[in-house]
PDB file of C-alpha atoms in Angstrom:
ATOM      1  CA  UNK A 113    -235.093 131.323 -77.359  1.00 67.00           C
ATOM      2  CA  UNK A 114    -236.789 132.098 -74.439  1.00 78.00           C
ATOM      3  CA  UNK A 115    -240.040 134.372 -74.660  1.00 87.00           C
ATOM      4  CA  UNK A 116    -241.232 136.497 -72.162  1.00 84.00           C
ATOM      5  CA  UNK A 117    -244.463 138.674 -71.932  1.00 85.00           C
ATOM      6  CA  UNK A 118    -242.886 141.552 -73.069  1.00 91.00           C
ATOM      7  CA  UNK A 119    -241.434 140.002 -75.908  1.00 93.00           C
ATOM      8  CA  UNK A 120    -244.388 138.207 -77.102  1.00 94.00           C
ATOM      9  CA  UNK A 121    -246.333 141.546 -76.644  1.00 95.00           C
ATOM     10  CA  UNK A 122    -243.639 143.183 -78.828  1.00 96.00           C
ATOM     11  CA  UNK A 123    -243.890 140.515 -81.346  1.00 97.00           C
ATOM     12  CA  UNK A 124    -247.747 140.639 -81.364  1.00 97.00           C
ATOM     13  CA  UNK A 125    -247.584 144.339 -82.356  1.00 97.00           C
ATOM     14  CA  UNK A 126    -244.824 143.363 -85.228  1.00 97.00           C
ATOM     15  CA  UNK A 127    -247.484 140.949 -86.558  1.00 97.00           C
ATOM     16  CA  UNK A 128    -250.272 143.362 -86.720  1.00 96.00           C
ATOM     17  CA  UNK A 129    -248.205 146.305 -87.759  1.00 94.00           C
ATOM     18  CA  UNK A 130    -245.068 146.528 -89.439  1.00 91.00           C
ATOM     19  CA  UNK A 131    -242.156 147.516 -87.289  1.00 94.00           C
ATOM     20  CA  UNK A 132    -240.162 150.814 -87.606  1.00 90.00           C
ATOM     21  CA  UNK A 133    -236.907 150.241 -89.368  1.00 88.00           C
ATOM     22  CA  UNK A 134    -234.734 151.658 -86.562  1.00 88.00           C
ATOM     23  CA  UNK A 135    -236.238 149.243 -84.025  1.00 88.00           C
ATOM     24  CA  UNK A 136    -234.511 146.235 -85.983  1.00 93.00           C
ATOM     25  CA  UNK A 137    -231.710 143.927 -83.869  1.00 95.00           C
ATOM     26  CA  UNK A 138    -228.453 144.089 -85.978  1.00 96.00           C
ATOM     27  CA  UNK A 139    -229.331 141.016 -88.041  1.00 98.00           C
ATOM     28  CA  UNK A 140    -232.531 138.805 -88.785  1.00 98.00           C
ATOM     29  CA  UNK A 141    -233.297 135.633 -90.364  1.00 98.00           C
ATOM     30  CA  UNK A 142    -234.860 135.602 -93.848  1.00 98.00           C
ATOM     31  CA  UNK A 143    -237.067 133.161 -95.342  1.00 98.00           C
ATOM     32  CA  UNK A 144    -237.800 133.328 -99.206  1.00 98.00           C
ATOM     33  CA  UNK A 145    -241.062 132.215-100.016  1.00 98.00           C
ATOM     34  CA  UNK A 146    -242.591 131.695-103.483  1.00 98.00           C
ATOM     35  CA  UNK A 147    -246.307 131.670-103.704  1.00 97.00           C
ATOM     36  CA  UNK A 148    -248.484 131.032-106.698  1.00 94.00           C
ATOM     37  CA  UNK A 149    -250.958 134.247-106.506  1.00 90.00           C
ATOM     38  CA  UNK A 150    -250.737 137.633-104.924  1.00 94.00           C
ATOM     39  CA  UNK A 151    -247.934 137.925-102.458  1.00 96.00           C
ATOM     40  CA  UNK A 152    -249.889 140.574-100.659  1.00 94.00           C
ATOM     41  CA  UNK A 153    -252.925 138.547 -99.873  1.00 96.00           C
ATOM     42  CA  UNK A 154    -250.387 135.516 -98.933  1.00 97.00           C
ATOM     43  CA  UNK A 155    -248.915 137.712 -96.245  1.00 97.00           C
ATOM     44  CA  UNK A 156    -252.302 138.595 -94.917  1.00 97.00           C
ATOM     45  CA  UNK A 157    -253.142 134.947 -94.702  1.00 97.00           C
ATOM     46  CA  UNK A 158    -249.845 134.174 -92.983  1.00 98.00           C
ATOM     47  CA  UNK A 159    -250.395 137.344 -90.346  1.00 98.00           C
ATOM     48  CA  UNK A 160    -254.165 135.813 -89.946  1.00 98.00           C
ATOM     49  CA  UNK A 161    -252.564 132.901 -88.554  1.00 98.00           C
ATOM     50  CA  UNK A 162    -249.694 134.012 -86.401  1.00 98.00           C
ATOM     51  CA  UNK A 163    -251.719 136.901 -84.937  1.00 98.00           C
ATOM     52  CA  UNK A 164    -254.031 134.691 -82.846  1.00 98.00           C
ATOM     53  CA  UNK A 165    -251.280 132.332 -81.787  1.00 97.00           C
ATOM     54  CA  UNK A 166    -248.964 135.076 -80.427  1.00 97.00           C
ATOM     55  CA  UNK A 167    -251.749 136.511 -78.630  1.00 97.00           C
ATOM     56  CA  UNK A 168    -252.476 133.275 -76.721  1.00 96.00           C
ATOM     57  CA  UNK A 169    -249.073 133.284 -75.837  1.00 94.00           C
ATOM     58  CA  UNK A 170    -249.402 136.522 -74.028  1.00 93.00           C
ATOM     59  CA  UNK A 171    -252.837 135.490 -72.568  1.00 93.00           C
ATOM     60  CA  UNK A 172    -253.520 131.896 -72.586  1.00 92.00           C
ATOM     61  CA  UNK A 173    -252.817 129.409 -69.612  1.00 91.00           C
ATOM     62  CA  UNK A 174    -250.789 126.761 -71.290  1.00 93.00           C
ATOM     63  CA  UNK A 175    -251.472 124.535 -67.981  1.00 92.00           C
ATOM     64  CA  UNK A 176    -254.938 123.815 -69.635  1.00 91.00           C
ATOM     65  CA  UNK A 177    -255.213 120.947 -71.752  1.00 90.00           C
ATOM     66  CA  UNK A 178    -256.456 122.600 -74.836  1.00 93.00           C
ATOM     67  CA  UNK A 179    -256.305 126.189 -75.876  1.00 95.00           C
ATOM     68  CA  UNK A 180    -258.901 128.192 -77.030  1.00 94.00           C
ATOM     69  CA  UNK A 181    -259.133 128.422 -80.950  1.00 95.00           C
ATOM     70  CA  UNK A 182    -262.007 130.784 -81.803  1.00 95.00           C
ATOM     71  CA  UNK A 183    -259.773 133.260 -83.195  1.00 96.00           C
ATOM     72  CA  UNK A 184    -257.725 130.954 -85.207  1.00 97.00           C
ATOM     73  CA  UNK A 185    -258.929 130.964 -89.119  1.00 97.00           C
ATOM     74  CA  UNK A 186    -261.076 128.113 -89.820  1.00 95.00           C
ATOM     75  CA  UNK A 187    -259.008 126.844 -92.623  1.00 96.00           C
ATOM     76  CA  UNK A 188    -256.036 126.543 -90.630  1.00 97.00           C
ATOM     77  CA  UNK A 189    -257.581 124.792 -87.635  1.00 95.00           C
ATOM     78  CA  UNK A 190    -258.657 122.501 -90.781  1.00 95.00           C
ATOM     79  CA  UNK A 191    -255.651 121.840 -92.835  1.00 96.00           C
ATOM     80  CA  UNK A 192    -254.267 119.741 -90.163  1.00 89.00           C
ATOM     81  CA  UNK A 193    -257.043 117.892 -89.119  1.00 86.00           C
ATOM     82  CA  UNK A 194    -258.358 116.542 -91.744  1.00 75.00           C
ATOM     83  CA  UNK A 195    -261.479 118.287 -92.458  1.00 74.00           C
ATOM     84  CA  UNK A 196    -261.063 118.777 -96.195  1.00 81.00           C
ATOM     85  CA  UNK A 197    -264.395 120.282 -96.780  1.00 83.00           C
ATOM     86  CA  UNK A 198    -263.065 123.474 -95.230  1.00 85.00           C
ATOM     87  CA  UNK A 199    -259.524 123.510 -96.536  1.00 94.00           C
ATOM     88  CA  UNK A 200    -259.130 125.796 -99.731  1.00 95.00           C
ATOM     89  CA  UNK A 201    -256.987 124.800-102.284  1.00 95.00           C
ATOM     90  CA  UNK A 202    -254.021 127.147-101.260  1.00 96.00           C
ATOM     91  CA  UNK A 203    -253.795 125.186 -97.773  1.00 96.00           C
ATOM     92  CA  UNK A 204    -254.034 121.862 -99.395  1.00 95.00           C
ATOM     93  CA  UNK A 205    -251.012 122.675-101.774  1.00 95.00           C
ATOM     94  CA  UNK A 206    -249.028 124.516 -98.937  1.00 96.00           C
ATOM     95  CA  UNK A 207    -249.729 120.887 -96.784  1.00 96.00           C
ATOM     96  CA  UNK A 208    -247.985 118.847 -99.745  1.00 95.00           C
ATOM     97  CA  UNK A 209    -245.439 121.361-100.174  1.00 97.00           C
ATOM     98  CA  UNK A 210    -244.683 120.914 -96.818  1.00 97.00           C
ATOM     99  CA  UNK A 211    -244.686 117.533 -96.775  1.00 96.00           C
ATOM    100  CA  UNK A 212    -241.858 117.444 -99.467  1.00 96.00           C
ATOM    101  CA  UNK A 213    -239.829 119.935 -97.843  1.00 96.00           C
ATOM    102  CA  UNK A 214    -239.603 118.177 -94.678  1.00 95.00           C
ATOM    103  CA  UNK A 215    -239.255 114.942 -96.145  1.00 94.00           C
ATOM    104  CA  UNK A 216    -242.561 113.311 -95.746  1.00 91.00           C
ATOM    105  CA  UNK A 217    -243.371 115.615 -92.307  1.00 86.00           C
ATOM    106  CA  UNK A 218    -246.820 115.121 -91.095  1.00 91.00           C
ATOM    107  CA  UNK A 219    -249.472 117.710 -90.523  1.00 94.00           C
ATOM    108  CA  UNK A 220    -249.427 119.667 -87.172  1.00 96.00           C
ATOM    109  CA  UNK A 221    -252.033 119.304 -84.800  1.00 95.00           C
ATOM    110  CA  UNK A 222    -253.222 122.510 -84.245  1.00 97.00           C
ATOM    111  CA  UNK A 223    -253.107 122.261 -80.517  1.00 96.00           C
ATOM    112  CA  UNK A 224    -249.574 120.896 -80.518  1.00 96.00           C
ATOM    113  CA  UNK A 225    -249.017 123.953 -83.125  1.00 97.00           C
ATOM    114  CA  UNK A 226    -250.478 126.271 -80.582  1.00 97.00           C
ATOM    115  CA  UNK A 227    -248.641 125.260 -77.839  1.00 96.00           C
ATOM    116  CA  UNK A 228    -245.083 126.206 -79.394  1.00 95.00           C
ATOM    117  CA  UNK A 229    -246.125 129.700 -78.536  1.00 96.00           C
ATOM    118  CA  UNK A 230    -245.968 129.095 -74.794  1.00 94.00           C
ATOM    119  CA  UNK A 231    -243.289 131.590 -73.118  1.00 93.00           C
ATOM    120  CA  UNK A 232    -241.915 128.737 -71.302  1.00 90.00           C
ATOM    121  CA  UNK A 233    -241.755 126.571 -74.464  1.00 87.00           C
ATOM    122  CA  UNK A 234    -238.092 127.199 -75.892  1.00 86.00           C
ATOM    123  CA  UNK A 235    -238.166 124.873 -79.179  1.00 89.00           C
ATOM    124  CA  UNK A 236    -239.599 128.156 -81.072  1.00 93.00           C
ATOM    125  CA  UNK A 237    -236.380 129.639 -81.547  1.00 94.00           C
ATOM    126  CA  UNK A 238    -237.664 132.827 -83.845  1.00 97.00           C
ATOM    127  CA  UNK A 239    -240.034 135.447 -83.313  1.00 97.00           C
ATOM    128  CA  UNK A 240    -241.724 137.313 -85.954  1.00 98.00           C
ATOM    129  CA  UNK A 241    -240.461 140.521 -87.479  1.00 98.00           C
ATOM    130  CA  UNK A 242    -242.095 141.372 -90.476  1.00 97.00           C
ATOM    131  CA  UNK A 243    -242.962 140.434 -94.447  1.00 97.00           C
ATOM    132  CA  UNK A 244    -241.913 142.120 -97.426  1.00 96.00           C
ATOM    133  CA  UNK A 245    -242.955 141.766-100.869  1.00 95.00           C
ATOM    134  CA  UNK A 246    -240.150 140.858-103.064  1.00 94.00           C
ATOM    135  CA  UNK A 247    -241.985 140.350-106.192  1.00 92.00           C
ATOM    136  CA  UNK A 248    -245.653 139.269-107.606  1.00 92.00           C
ATOM    137  CA  UNK A 249    -245.255 136.120-106.221  1.00 95.00           C
ATOM    138  CA  UNK A 250    -241.936 136.297-103.760  1.00 97.00           C
ATOM    139  CA  UNK A 251    -242.400 137.178-100.035  1.00 98.00           C
ATOM    140  CA  UNK A 252    -239.580 137.622 -97.867  1.00 98.00           C
ATOM    141  CA  UNK A 253    -240.330 136.875 -93.944  1.00 98.00           C
ATOM    142  CA  UNK A 254    -238.218 138.298 -91.638  1.00 98.00           C
ATOM    143  CA  UNK A 255    -237.796 136.592 -88.138  1.00 98.00           C
ATOM    144  CA  UNK A 256    -235.757 137.414 -85.040  1.00 97.00           C
ATOM    145  CA  UNK A 257    -233.797 134.355 -84.228  1.00 96.00           C
ATOM    146  CA  UNK A 258    -230.879 136.138 -81.799  1.00 93.00           C
ATOM    147  CA  UNK A 259    -228.576 135.989 -84.641  1.00 92.00           C
ATOM    148  CA  UNK A 260    -228.453 132.017 -84.893  1.00 92.00           C
ATOM    149  CA  UNK A 261    -228.484 130.519 -88.391  1.00 89.00           C
ATOM    150  CA  UNK A 262    -230.281 127.130 -87.275  1.00 92.00           C
ATOM    151  CA  UNK A 263    -233.003 127.294 -84.688  1.00 94.00           C
ATOM    152  CA  UNK A 264    -236.242 125.586 -84.483  1.00 93.00           C
ATOM    153  CA  UNK A 265    -238.512 126.596 -87.066  1.00 96.00           C
ATOM    154  CA  UNK A 266    -240.771 123.746 -88.188  1.00 96.00           C
ATOM    155  CA  UNK A 267    -243.884 125.455 -86.598  1.00 97.00           C
ATOM    156  CA  UNK A 268    -242.998 128.749 -88.909  1.00 98.00           C
ATOM    157  CA  UNK A 269    -242.718 126.668 -91.792  1.00 98.00           C
ATOM    158  CA  UNK A 270    -246.185 124.770 -91.347  1.00 98.00           C
ATOM    159  CA  UNK A 271    -247.756 127.976 -91.196  1.00 98.00           C
ATOM    160  CA  UNK A 272    -245.749 129.481 -93.975  1.00 98.00           C
ATOM    161  CA  UNK A 273    -246.551 126.665 -96.283  1.00 98.00           C
ATOM    162  CA  UNK A 274    -250.173 126.049 -95.446  1.00 98.00           C
ATOM    163  CA  UNK A 275    -250.630 130.044 -95.696  1.00 98.00           C
ATOM    164  CA  UNK A 276    -250.222 129.012 -99.640  1.00 97.00           C
ATOM    165  CA  UNK A 277    -246.049 128.841-100.276  1.00 98.00           C
ATOM    166  CA  UNK A 278    -245.351 126.659-102.758  1.00 97.00           C
ATOM    167  CA  UNK A 279    -241.418 126.929-101.761  1.00 98.00           C
ATOM    168  CA  UNK A 280    -239.715 127.931 -98.483  1.00 98.00           C
ATOM    169  CA  UNK A 281    -235.625 128.691 -98.601  1.00 98.00           C
ATOM    170  CA  UNK A 282    -233.549 129.439 -95.607  1.00 96.00           C
ATOM    171  CA  UNK A 283    -233.317 130.698 -93.049  1.00 97.00           C
ATOM    172  CA  UNK A 284    -230.176 133.094 -93.690  1.00 97.00           C
ATOM    173  CA  UNK A 285    -228.756 135.665 -91.488  1.00 98.00           C
ATOM    174  CA  UNK A 286    -228.993 139.251 -93.136  1.00 98.00           C
ATOM    175  CA  UNK A 287    -227.514 142.385 -91.572  1.00 97.00           C
ATOM    176  CA  UNK A 288    -231.017 144.237 -90.202  1.00 96.00           C
ATOM    177  CA  UNK A 289    -229.842 146.992 -93.158  1.00 96.00           C
ATOM    178  CA  UNK A 290    -231.002 144.722 -95.855  1.00 96.00           C
ATOM    179  CA  UNK A 291    -234.702 144.137 -94.423  1.00 97.00           C
ATOM    180  CA  UNK A 292    -234.611 148.111 -93.631  1.00 94.00           C
ATOM    181  CA  UNK A 293    -234.172 148.738 -96.980  1.00 93.00           C
ATOM    182  CA  UNK A 294    -236.811 146.557 -98.384  1.00 93.00           C
ATOM    183  CA  UNK A 295    -239.023 147.923 -95.699  1.00 88.00           C
ATOM    184  CA  UNK A 296    -238.650 151.717 -97.078  1.00 82.00           C
ATOM    185  CA  UNK A 297    -239.171 151.002-100.861  1.00 77.00           C
ATOM    186  CA  UNK A 298    -242.437 149.338-100.515  1.00 71.00           C
ATOM    187  CA  UNK A 299    -246.172 149.907 -99.029  1.00 60.00           C
ATOM    188  CA  UNK A 300    -247.463 148.004 -96.259  1.00 58.00           C
ATOM    189  CA  UNK A 301    -248.207 144.393 -97.319  1.00 58.00           C
TER     190      UNK A 301
END
């Protein structure tokens, strides 16, 4: 998936504020995420990680050796670097669940993860669409994958797990009407 400055700006708006139901593409990809605690708090943590990364996609010079990390939550910066004293339990648990989910996948280096948001990087096969609370401990994360059922999403899985997921299923392609029905039936998480 190729990302442009316009598509990244639209993605950043969706990370910050839920999109209108009439703005959706025909299909979206769904990840079903189980969390051990409050689903709305989980969504807020996930958004707090994605917002600065997508913003960098809009503004950063990806020719530089490293990207600025001052807006990235400290716990997210620490979870992949081994700074255990700054890693809350939800992120430690998520890191372990990510390794189990990926068959031993190693933690992502923060800079490597941020560089996935380079508009010229084509390995990120998704754009954030929305998150809906599907139960007290279940979240549905919706992404635009241009209708593809198989796409590069390890970066999204890393963020999803370290934000506190204990299980992630998907992606599955769903008609946007499924998202729209969930979107209109609940308050903004």
